[in-house]
Short mmCIF file of C-alpha atoms in Angstrom, two decimals:
data_model
loop_
_atom_site.label_atom_id
_atom_site.label_comp_id
_atom_site.label_asym_id
_atom_site.label_seq_id
_atom_site.Cartn_x
_atom_site.Cartn_y
_atom_site.Cartn_z
CA MET A 1 -50.94 -6.00 7.96
CA LEU A 2 -48.83 -5.23 4.88
CA GLY A 3 -46.56 -8.25 5.94
CA ILE A 4 -49.50 -10.46 6.47
CA MET A 5 -51.03 -9.52 3.14
CA CYS A 6 -47.80 -10.42 1.27
CA VAL A 7 -47.48 -13.73 3.14
CA GLN A 8 -50.99 -14.71 2.32
CA LEU A 9 -50.77 -13.88 -1.40
CA TYR A 10 -47.34 -15.92 -1.59
CA THR A 11 -48.96 -18.74 0.35
CA SER A 12 -51.92 -18.87 -2.07
CA ARG A 13 -49.62 -19.36 -4.99
CA ILE A 14 -47.83 -22.29 -3.31
CA ILE A 15 -51.10 -23.96 -2.28
CA LEU A 16 -52.47 -23.58 -5.88
CA THR A 17 -49.22 -25.04 -7.26
CA SER A 18 -49.14 -27.84 -4.75
CA LEU A 19 -52.73 -28.87 -4.84
CA GLY A 20 -53.58 -28.27 -8.54
CA VAL A 21 -56.47 -26.19 -9.93
CA VAL A 22 -59.24 -28.92 -9.24
CA ASP A 23 -58.27 -29.61 -5.64
CA PHE A 24 -57.72 -25.88 -4.94
CA GLY A 25 -61.36 -25.40 -6.25
CA LEU A 26 -62.58 -28.38 -4.20
CA TYR A 27 -61.12 -26.97 -0.98
CA GLY A 28 -63.08 -23.69 -1.57
CA VAL A 29 -66.43 -25.27 -2.27
CA VAL A 30 -66.23 -28.13 0.18
CA GLY A 31 -65.40 -25.80 3.00
CA GLY A 32 -68.20 -23.54 1.81
CA VAL A 33 -70.74 -26.27 2.73
CA VAL A 34 -69.63 -25.93 6.47
CA ILE A 35 -69.79 -22.16 6.17
CA ILE A 36 -73.30 -22.28 4.97
CA PHE A 37 -74.41 -24.21 8.03
CA SER A 38 -72.28 -22.05 10.33
CA THR A 39 -74.53 -19.08 9.84
CA LEU A 40 -76.30 -19.38 13.02
CA VAL A 41 -73.33 -19.28 15.16
CA SER A 42 -71.64 -16.32 13.42
CA ALA A 43 -74.81 -14.37 13.96
CA LEU A 44 -74.59 -15.10 17.66
CA GLY A 45 -70.92 -13.76 17.44
CA SER A 46 -72.28 -10.38 16.26
CA ALA A 47 -74.63 -10.41 19.21
CA THR A 48 -71.84 -11.15 21.68
CA SER A 49 -69.72 -8.39 20.25
CA ARG A 50 -72.50 -5.76 20.51
CA PHE A 51 -73.57 -6.74 24.12
CA PHE A 52 -69.94 -6.78 25.33
CA THR A 53 -69.12 -3.37 23.91
CA VAL A 54 -72.42 -1.80 25.31
CA GLU A 55 -71.63 -3.01 28.85
CA LEU A 56 -68.12 -1.69 28.63
CA GLY A 57 -69.44 1.60 27.49
CA ARG A 58 -71.71 1.62 30.58
CA ASN A 59 -68.80 0.50 32.83
CA ASP A 60 -71.10 -2.40 34.21
CA PHE A 61 -68.55 -4.98 34.80
CA ASP A 62 -70.92 -7.42 36.70
CA GLN A 63 -73.08 -7.55 33.76
CA LEU A 64 -70.11 -7.98 31.55
CA ARG A 65 -69.17 -11.21 33.27
CA LYS A 66 -72.71 -12.50 32.76
CA VAL A 67 -72.68 -11.63 29.02
CA PHE A 68 -69.42 -13.46 28.56
CA SER A 69 -70.47 -16.60 30.33
CA THR A 70 -73.89 -16.57 28.59
CA ALA A 71 -72.09 -16.15 25.28
CA VAL A 72 -69.68 -19.13 25.81
CA ALA A 73 -72.63 -21.33 26.77
CA LEU A 74 -74.61 -20.29 23.77
CA HIS A 75 -71.75 -20.73 21.36
CA CYS A 76 -71.01 -24.30 22.60
CA ALA A 77 -74.62 -25.24 22.30
CA MET A 78 -74.93 -23.75 18.76
CA ALA A 79 -71.69 -25.30 17.75
CA LEU A 80 -73.07 -28.81 18.53
CA VAL A 81 -76.12 -28.04 16.54
CA VAL A 82 -74.08 -26.97 13.53
CA VAL A 83 -72.04 -30.19 13.83
CA LEU A 84 -75.30 -32.34 13.71
CA VAL A 85 -76.62 -30.39 10.84
CA CYS A 86 -73.26 -30.62 8.91
CA GLU A 87 -73.08 -34.31 9.50
CA SER A 88 -76.52 -34.93 8.18
CA GLY A 89 -77.64 -32.33 5.72
CA GLY A 90 -74.15 -31.18 4.75
CA LEU A 91 -72.98 -34.69 3.90
CA TRP A 92 -76.08 -35.36 1.82
CA PHE A 93 -75.44 -32.16 -0.18
CA LEU A 94 -71.63 -33.05 -0.65
CA ASN A 95 -72.44 -36.63 -1.81
CA THR A 96 -75.47 -36.04 -4.05
CA GLN A 97 -75.56 -32.42 -5.41
CA MET A 98 -71.99 -31.24 -5.88
CA ASP A 99 -69.89 -31.57 -9.00
CA ILE A 100 -66.77 -33.59 -7.65
CA PRO A 101 -64.72 -35.98 -9.70
CA ALA A 102 -65.31 -39.50 -8.61
CA ASP A 103 -61.66 -40.11 -7.85
CA ARG A 104 -61.56 -37.15 -5.51
CA MET A 105 -64.70 -37.85 -3.51
CA TYR A 106 -62.85 -39.77 -0.82
CA ALA A 107 -60.51 -36.87 -0.17
CA ALA A 108 -63.46 -34.44 -0.35
CA GLN A 109 -65.30 -36.31 2.47
CA TRP A 110 -62.20 -36.32 4.64
CA LEU A 111 -61.74 -32.53 3.89
CA PHE A 112 -65.34 -32.05 4.84
CA GLN A 113 -64.82 -33.63 8.28
CA PHE A 114 -61.65 -31.49 9.06
CA SER A 115 -63.59 -28.40 7.92
CA VAL A 116 -66.38 -29.27 10.39
CA ALA A 117 -63.74 -29.67 13.21
CA THR A 118 -62.02 -26.38 12.31
CA ALA A 119 -65.29 -24.54 12.39
CA LEU A 120 -66.17 -26.00 15.80
CA PHE A 121 -62.99 -24.57 17.25
CA THR A 122 -63.53 -21.25 15.55
CA PHE A 123 -67.05 -21.04 17.13
CA ILE A 124 -65.42 -21.59 20.65
CA GLN A 125 -63.02 -18.59 19.87
CA ILE A 126 -65.72 -16.04 19.12
CA PRO A 127 -66.52 -14.85 22.72
CA TYR A 128 -62.86 -14.39 23.38
CA ASN A 129 -62.49 -12.42 20.13
CA ALA A 130 -65.41 -10.30 21.12
CA ALA A 131 -63.79 -9.49 24.49
CA ILE A 132 -60.51 -8.34 22.84
CA ILE A 133 -62.39 -6.16 20.36
CA ALA A 134 -64.51 -4.59 22.99
CA HIS A 135 -61.47 -3.69 25.08
CA GLU A 136 -59.81 -2.28 21.78
CA GLU A 137 -56.63 -4.18 22.20
CA MET A 138 -56.05 -4.33 18.42
CA GLY A 139 -52.38 -5.10 18.77
CA VAL A 140 -53.25 -8.64 19.77
CA TYR A 141 -54.72 -9.28 16.29
CA ALA A 142 -51.52 -8.10 14.68
CA TYR A 143 -49.50 -10.68 16.63
CA VAL A 144 -51.96 -13.55 16.23
CA GLY A 145 -52.49 -12.48 12.60
CA LEU A 146 -48.75 -12.95 12.07
CA LEU A 147 -48.80 -16.25 13.74
CA GLU A 148 -51.79 -17.52 11.63
CA ALA A 149 -50.21 -16.14 8.36
CA PHE A 150 -46.88 -17.65 8.86
CA GLY A 151 -48.50 -20.87 10.03
CA LYS A 152 -50.30 -21.01 6.75
CA LEU A 153 -47.10 -20.43 4.98
CA ILE A 154 -45.48 -23.35 6.70
CA ILE A 155 -48.52 -25.51 5.92
CA ALA A 156 -48.20 -24.53 2.28
CA TYR A 157 -44.59 -25.98 2.14
CA LEU A 158 -45.55 -29.03 4.20
CA ILE A 159 -48.17 -29.95 1.41
CA GLY A 160 -45.24 -30.82 -0.79
CA ILE A 161 -43.94 -33.48 1.66
CA SER A 162 -47.39 -34.91 2.61
CA PRO A 163 -47.34 -38.47 3.76
CA ILE A 164 -50.97 -38.89 2.63
CA ASP A 165 -53.33 -37.39 0.06
CA ARG A 166 -52.41 -33.55 -0.24
CA LEU A 167 -56.00 -32.18 -0.05
CA ILE A 168 -56.68 -34.40 3.22
CA TRP A 169 -53.18 -33.35 4.57
CA TYR A 170 -53.99 -29.73 3.81
CA GLY A 171 -57.24 -29.85 5.65
CA LEU A 172 -55.71 -31.67 8.76
CA LEU A 173 -52.96 -29.02 9.11
CA LEU A 174 -55.36 -26.09 8.88
CA MET A 175 -57.45 -27.75 11.62
CA VAL A 176 -54.31 -27.91 13.87
CA LEU A 177 -53.47 -24.36 13.17
CA GLN A 178 -56.91 -23.20 14.14
CA ILE A 179 -56.73 -25.04 17.41
CA ILE A 180 -53.37 -23.27 18.16
CA VAL A 181 -54.91 -19.96 17.39
CA VAL A 182 -57.97 -20.57 19.54
CA CYS A 183 -55.66 -21.59 22.50
CA VAL A 184 -53.65 -18.23 22.14
CA TYR A 185 -56.79 -16.21 22.22
CA CYS A 186 -58.36 -18.10 25.17
CA LEU A 187 -55.18 -18.03 27.29
CA TYR A 188 -54.68 -14.30 26.55
CA CYS A 189 -58.18 -13.48 27.72
CA LEU A 190 -57.94 -15.66 30.83
CA TYR A 191 -54.80 -13.84 31.75
CA ARG A 192 -55.82 -10.32 30.79
CA TYR A 193 -59.65 -10.10 31.64
CA ASN A 194 -61.29 -11.06 34.80
CA GLU A 195 -64.74 -11.34 33.11
CA SER A 196 -63.63 -13.99 30.72
CA ARG A 197 -63.65 -16.84 33.35
CA PHE A 198 -66.59 -18.98 32.54
CA LYS A 199 -69.34 -19.45 35.11
CA LEU A 200 -72.63 -21.08 34.20
CA GLN A 201 -75.43 -18.40 34.16
CA ARG A 202 -79.09 -19.00 34.90
CA ASP A 203 -80.34 -15.58 33.71
CA LYS A 204 -82.95 -16.83 31.22
CA THR A 205 -83.78 -13.20 30.24
CA LEU A 206 -80.21 -12.66 28.99
CA TYR A 207 -80.16 -15.92 27.14
CA LYS A 208 -83.47 -14.91 25.35
CA ARG A 209 -82.23 -11.36 24.58
CA MET A 210 -79.01 -12.58 22.96
CA LEU A 211 -80.73 -15.36 20.98
CA ALA A 212 -83.44 -12.88 19.77
CA TYR A 213 -80.91 -10.42 18.69
CA SER A 214 -78.76 -13.07 16.87
CA SER A 215 -81.88 -14.49 15.14
CA TYR A 216 -82.41 -11.17 13.56
CA ASP A 217 -78.78 -10.83 12.58
CA MET A 218 -78.86 -14.25 11.14
CA ILE A 219 -81.04 -12.96 8.32
CA GLY A 220 -78.17 -10.55 7.33
CA ASN A 221 -75.57 -13.33 7.65
CA ILE A 222 -77.61 -15.63 5.33
CA SER A 223 -77.54 -12.78 2.72
CA VAL A 224 -73.75 -12.72 2.96
CA MET A 225 -73.58 -16.57 2.78
CA ALA A 226 -75.96 -16.42 -0.36
CA GLN A 227 -73.71 -13.96 -2.07
CA GLY A 228 -70.60 -15.84 -1.13
CA GLN A 229 -70.90 -19.68 -0.69
CA GLY A 230 -74.30 -19.89 -2.27
CA LEU A 231 -73.10 -18.44 -5.57
CA ASN A 232 -69.97 -20.68 -5.23
CA MET A 233 -72.34 -23.72 -5.14
CA VAL A 234 -74.16 -22.39 -8.22
CA LEU A 235 -70.90 -22.21 -10.13
CA ASN A 236 -69.96 -25.73 -9.00
CA ILE A 237 -73.37 -27.12 -10.13
CA PHE A 238 -73.13 -25.54 -13.64
CA CYS A 239 -69.38 -25.19 -14.25
CA GLY A 240 -67.42 -27.61 -11.90
CA PRO A 241 -64.45 -27.14 -9.62
CA VAL A 242 -62.19 -25.40 -12.05
CA VAL A 243 -64.38 -22.25 -12.13
CA ASN A 244 -64.67 -22.65 -8.26
CA ALA A 245 -60.91 -22.21 -8.25
CA ALA A 246 -61.08 -19.02 -10.29
CA ARG A 247 -63.66 -17.74 -7.81
CA ALA A 248 -61.55 -18.79 -4.83
CA ILE A 249 -58.45 -16.87 -6.25
CA ALA A 250 -60.58 -13.81 -6.82
CA TYR A 251 -61.74 -13.93 -3.27
CA GLN A 252 -58.20 -14.28 -2.05
CA VAL A 253 -57.34 -11.08 -3.84
CA GLN A 254 -60.38 -9.30 -2.44
CA SER A 255 -59.35 -10.49 1.03
CA ALA A 256 -55.89 -9.10 0.72
CA ALA A 257 -57.15 -5.79 -0.78
CA THR A 258 -59.49 -5.34 2.31
CA GLN A 259 -57.01 -6.17 4.98
CA PHE A 260 -56.25 -2.62 5.93
CA SER A 261 -59.75 -1.34 5.72
CA ASN A 262 -61.21 -4.29 7.81
CA ASN A 263 -58.65 -3.66 10.57
CA PHE A 264 -59.50 -0.10 10.44
CA LEU A 265 -63.21 -0.98 10.85
CA THR A 266 -62.35 -3.41 13.68
CA ALA A 267 -60.85 -0.38 15.62
CA VAL A 268 -63.79 1.96 14.80
CA ARG A 269 -66.78 -0.33 15.61
CA PRO A 270 -66.27 -0.15 19.38
CA GLN A 271 -66.04 3.59 19.27
CA ILE A 272 -69.33 3.83 17.29
CA ILE A 273 -71.23 1.70 19.80
CA LYS A 274 -69.82 3.45 22.82
CA LEU A 275 -70.90 6.81 21.41
CA TYR A 276 -74.37 5.49 21.06
CA ALA A 277 -74.30 4.14 24.59
CA LYS A 278 -73.50 7.60 25.80
CA ASN A 279 -76.29 8.98 23.60
CA ASP A 280 -73.96 11.19 21.55
CA ILE A 281 -75.63 10.65 18.32
CA GLU A 282 -74.20 13.61 16.43
CA ALA A 283 -70.62 12.59 17.25
CA MET A 284 -71.54 8.93 16.28
CA MET A 285 -72.84 9.78 12.92
CA LYS A 286 -69.83 12.13 12.23
CA LEU A 287 -67.56 9.13 13.09
CA VAL A 288 -69.73 6.96 10.69
CA GLN A 289 -69.34 9.43 7.76
CA GLN A 290 -65.44 9.70 8.33
CA SER A 291 -64.96 5.91 8.67
CA SER A 292 -67.17 5.24 5.57
CA ILE A 293 -65.00 7.66 3.44
CA MET A 294 -61.68 6.26 5.06
CA THR A 295 -62.78 2.76 4.34
CA TYR A 296 -63.64 3.50 0.80
CA MET A 297 -60.29 5.40 0.04
CA LEU A 298 -58.09 2.75 1.75
CA MET A 299 -59.70 0.17 -0.46
CA LEU A 300 -59.57 2.37 -3.68
CA MET A 301 -55.73 2.76 -3.03
CA VAL A 302 -55.29 -0.92 -3.40
CA ILE A 303 -58.27 -1.89 -5.69
CA LEU A 304 -57.50 0.54 -8.51
CA PRO A 305 -54.04 -0.47 -9.47
CA LEU A 306 -55.03 -4.18 -9.09
CA SER A 307 -57.97 -3.74 -11.40
CA LEU A 308 -55.96 -1.83 -14.06
CA ASP A 309 -53.22 -4.32 -14.18
CA ILE A 310 -55.10 -7.49 -13.10
CA ASN A 311 -53.74 -9.83 -15.77
CA PHE A 312 -50.13 -8.99 -15.00
CA VAL A 313 -50.69 -9.27 -11.29
CA LEU A 314 -52.20 -12.65 -11.57
CA SER A 315 -49.53 -13.88 -13.87
CA LEU A 316 -46.72 -12.45 -11.49
CA TRP A 317 -48.48 -13.93 -8.54
CA LEU A 318 -49.64 -17.35 -9.87
CA GLY A 319 -48.03 -17.94 -13.30
CA GLU A 320 -50.94 -19.73 -15.04
CA TYR A 321 -54.50 -19.20 -13.73
CA PRO A 322 -57.93 -20.55 -14.45
CA LYS A 323 -60.31 -18.85 -16.97
CA TYR A 324 -62.58 -16.10 -15.62
CA THR A 325 -60.19 -15.30 -12.71
CA ASP A 326 -59.36 -11.86 -14.03
CA SER A 327 -62.93 -10.77 -14.60
CA PHE A 328 -64.26 -12.37 -11.39
CA THR A 329 -61.68 -10.48 -9.43
CA ILE A 330 -62.56 -7.12 -10.91
CA ILE A 331 -66.28 -7.43 -10.41
CA ILE A 332 -65.86 -8.73 -6.82
CA LEU A 333 -63.35 -5.75 -6.08
CA VAL A 334 -66.00 -3.25 -7.35
CA ASN A 335 -68.66 -4.93 -5.18
CA THR A 336 -66.39 -4.56 -2.23
CA LEU A 337 -66.00 -0.86 -2.87
CA VAL A 338 -69.80 -0.43 -2.82
CA ASN A 339 -69.96 -2.35 0.46
CA ALA A 340 -67.58 0.10 2.05
CA PHE A 341 -70.30 2.57 2.22
CA ARG A 342 -72.72 0.30 4.11
CA ASN A 343 -70.36 -1.45 6.59
CA PRO A 344 -69.98 1.40 9.23
CA ARG A 345 -73.75 2.02 9.13
CA THR A 346 -74.41 -1.63 9.89
CA THR A 347 -72.43 -1.00 13.17
CA VAL A 348 -75.02 1.68 14.02
CA ASN A 349 -77.87 -0.81 13.48
CA HIS A 350 -76.03 -3.17 15.93
CA ALA A 351 -75.57 -0.29 18.41
CA THR A 352 -79.25 0.64 18.48
CA GLY A 353 -80.27 -3.04 18.84
CA ASN A 354 -82.89 -2.44 16.03
CA ILE A 355 -81.66 -5.05 13.56
CA LYS A 356 -84.79 -6.80 12.76
CA LEU A 357 -86.08 -4.63 9.90
CA PRO A 358 -82.58 -3.59 8.49
CA ASN A 359 -81.60 -7.35 8.26
CA LEU A 360 -84.95 -8.40 6.98
CA VAL A 361 -85.07 -5.94 4.13
CA THR A 362 -81.47 -5.44 3.25
CA GLY A 363 -80.80 -9.23 3.75
CA THR A 364 -83.70 -10.20 1.49
CA VAL A 365 -82.29 -7.78 -1.17
CA LEU A 366 -78.90 -9.35 -1.01
CA CYS A 367 -80.32 -12.87 -0.94
CA VAL A 368 -81.83 -12.21 -4.46
CA ALA A 369 -78.39 -12.64 -5.93
CA LEU A 370 -78.63 -16.35 -5.39
CA PRO A 371 -81.72 -17.25 -7.32
CA PHE A 372 -80.95 -14.51 -9.87
CA GLY A 373 -77.51 -16.05 -10.37
CA TYR A 374 -78.98 -19.52 -10.70
CA LEU A 375 -81.57 -18.23 -13.24
CA LEU A 376 -78.82 -16.56 -15.38
CA MET A 377 -76.64 -19.69 -15.45
CA LYS A 378 -79.78 -21.80 -16.34
CA LEU A 379 -80.47 -19.50 -19.25
CA GLY A 380 -76.97 -20.03 -20.56
CA PHE A 381 -75.20 -16.76 -19.51
CA ASN A 382 -71.46 -17.03 -18.83
CA PRO A 383 -70.18 -17.22 -15.15
CA ASN A 384 -69.41 -13.43 -14.99
CA SER A 385 -73.21 -12.81 -14.92
CA VAL A 386 -73.53 -14.32 -11.45
CA PHE A 387 -71.29 -11.52 -10.00
CA PHE A 388 -72.89 -8.73 -12.01
CA GLY A 389 -76.11 -9.99 -10.42
CA MET A 390 -74.40 -9.76 -7.01
CA LEU A 391 -73.12 -6.21 -7.69
CA ALA A 392 -76.67 -5.05 -8.64
CA THR A 393 -78.16 -6.40 -5.37
CA THR A 394 -75.39 -4.67 -3.40
CA ILE A 395 -76.10 -1.38 -4.70
CA VAL A 396 -79.87 -1.66 -4.10
CA ALA A 397 -79.08 -2.90 -0.49
CA ASP A 398 -76.97 0.12 0.16
CA VAL A 399 -79.95 2.42 -0.80
CA THR A 400 -82.43 0.49 1.38
CA ASN A 401 -80.14 0.57 4.34
CA LEU A 402 -79.79 4.35 4.07
CA ILE A 403 -83.55 4.72 4.15
CA ILE A 404 -84.17 2.27 7.00
CA LEU A 405 -81.45 3.74 9.37
CA LYS A 406 -83.37 7.05 9.35
CA LYS A 407 -86.13 5.30 11.23
CA TYR A 408 -83.89 4.65 14.24
CA VAL A 409 -81.37 7.53 14.13
CA ASP A 410 -81.99 11.13 13.56
CA TYR A 411 -79.71 12.11 10.61
CA SER A 412 -80.10 13.59 7.14
CA ILE A 413 -79.90 11.15 4.34
CA ILE A 414 -79.23 13.93 1.71
CA GLU A 415 -76.35 15.16 3.98
CA PHE A 416 -74.88 11.79 4.25
CA LEU A 417 -75.06 11.15 0.49
CA LYS A 418 -73.35 14.61 -0.18
CA CYS A 419 -70.68 14.00 2.54
CA VAL A 420 -69.84 10.36 1.76
CA HIS A 421 -71.11 8.93 -1.58
CA LEU A 422 -70.82 12.21 -3.64
CA LYS A 423 -67.35 12.93 -2.36
CA CYS A 424 -66.16 9.42 -2.89
CA ILE A 425 -67.65 9.24 -6.44
CA PHE A 426 -66.16 12.72 -7.30
CA VAL A 427 -62.70 11.60 -6.05
CA THR A 428 -62.89 8.37 -7.87
CA SER A 429 -63.86 10.12 -11.16
CA ILE A 430 -61.03 12.48 -10.94
CA VAL A 431 -58.45 9.77 -10.05
CA LEU A 432 -59.63 7.69 -13.08
CA LEU A 433 -59.27 10.57 -15.39
CA ILE A 434 -55.71 11.01 -14.21
CA VAL A 435 -54.52 7.45 -13.75
CA VAL A 436 -56.26 5.45 -16.54
CA PRO A 437 -54.84 7.34 -19.68
CA ILE A 438 -51.21 7.36 -18.22
CA THR A 439 -51.41 3.68 -17.23
CA MET A 440 -52.94 2.56 -20.63
CA SER A 441 -50.14 4.32 -22.49
CA LEU A 442 -47.57 2.09 -21.03
CA GLU A 443 -46.58 -1.41 -21.93
CA PRO A 444 -48.08 -3.97 -19.50
CA GLY A 445 -45.26 -5.13 -17.07
CA PHE A 446 -43.80 -4.50 -13.74
CA PHE A 447 -42.86 -0.79 -14.53
CA ARG A 448 -46.45 -0.09 -15.41
CA LEU A 449 -47.76 -1.67 -12.22
CA ILE A 450 -45.30 0.43 -10.04
CA VAL A 451 -46.21 3.69 -11.86
CA CYS A 452 -49.97 2.79 -11.72
CA THR A 453 -49.72 2.06 -7.99
CA LEU A 454 -47.74 5.13 -7.11
CA LEU A 455 -49.85 7.37 -9.36
CA SER A 456 -53.13 6.00 -7.83
CA ILE A 457 -52.12 6.39 -4.22
CA SER A 458 -50.76 9.89 -4.88
CA ALA A 459 -53.87 10.99 -6.76
CA ILE A 460 -56.19 9.60 -4.16
CA PHE A 461 -54.32 11.14 -1.40
CA ILE A 462 -54.19 14.55 -2.95
CA THR A 463 -57.75 14.73 -4.20
CA SER A 464 -58.99 13.38 -0.74
CA TRP A 465 -56.99 16.03 1.01
CA MET A 466 -58.48 18.83 -1.15
CA ILE A 467 -62.15 17.44 -1.50
CA VAL A 468 -62.90 15.16 1.51
CA LEU A 469 -61.06 16.83 4.45
CA ASP A 470 -62.26 20.15 5.78
CA LYS A 471 -59.99 22.95 7.10
CA ARG A 472 -60.37 21.73 10.81
CA GLN A 473 -59.40 18.22 9.86
CA ARG A 474 -56.38 19.24 7.83
CA ASN A 475 -55.07 21.53 10.64
CA ARG A 476 -55.44 18.53 13.11
CA ILE A 477 -53.40 16.39 10.87
CA PHE A 478 -50.67 19.08 10.54
CA LYS A 479 -50.55 19.41 14.31
CA PHE A 480 -50.33 15.64 14.80
CA VAL A 481 -47.45 15.32 12.32
CA LYS A 482 -45.67 18.25 13.88
CA ARG A 483 -45.94 16.71 17.30
CA LYS A 484 -44.46 13.36 16.03
CA VAL A 485 -41.64 15.05 14.18
CA ASN A 486 -40.85 16.91 17.47
CA GLY A 487 -40.76 13.64 19.29
CA LYS A 488 -43.89 14.35 21.34
CA ASN A 489 -46.74 11.91 22.02
#
């Protein structure tokens, strides 16, 4: 993942240079129109993953085959619906509501069509991804992730020799790459898992259960869309594609910063669901606590040095960058840290199957960021206010999610706050007191970035070891390291 992160960041620099700020911003916002209308299908993907993992936990392989085939049929049907909606409502929004330079509208329309096609193939891939995650074969993601990362690097270089408009060429090549990735996932699953062979199912009850589950989960996905692409549209309406480029760069940094934690969570989610399927609630909540802390600390190790030296990092990475990129990046990274607390608990909601109330309440709170951001821009506030509003709703959503989970799982909210939130805040405070004065005393540059990074990682590791881990956990780590040193498995 470290290699993939470096390749992605380097690729972003080449793409920004090749496309230019305006086209780079247009790619982010035009592709965002498709993402908005894709919300329904992505919600169905969460349902597929949950049903798959539960049946594996129960060792019911006959039902597993039914779930897979049902998921494939539903994804194909829903993908067609999304294509119809994009080709009607999406095109109308693109042509009438978005701030796109007149001379780039032709390219934007072609890019939109390629984005729709790319999304269609992504939808088909979802059931196969769910099968791999449920079987916990995470190594597959490493290899396919490398394939995708280096594929995008090759595409970035191919932009420079484009035989047609560069933005159109970029969209076309990304679509081809997505088709290749889908084929790899599908062929692997067909070779590896017997249940991944499609057979049309007539179990209406299973169709209804998966659709009902995904309809509730769609509320949560709409909230993610509102905070992401929804706010991106607001920025486009009020500020134009240059600010969209700043926002796109900020999210590129956020994506790179969360690579390790996201893959850690991908490995943990099946374990949480399987523990619930076995009715081992105590072990499940213990794992949720540990994964929440681990996710937060992994992100903090990357986010802290990035935030303290953001201007130098952006200059080193991109050379020149659009206005607001630095402030957008810092606020979005802080928002990501807050989300780290809630993400493992969201998996518990999926495991219980009780997602209607959590998604309705938490999703509504998160969706407030969209009208709030629009209002702030309408009142004349600067673009940073949009992301401060997003951060505020994320904090409120975390509190509401803690309270709602108590309704379905027997756990202590106070104990969870003490074991997770309080410890993470305490560690962060100590680390900031150590790192910030030393970092700020040095001249901005590569040496300061290296010192800040090494100091941040060391301080986080030491304080976490002393404050977060208990004696039993430290002993287990000592024994694990000792076995590895001695060459034992």
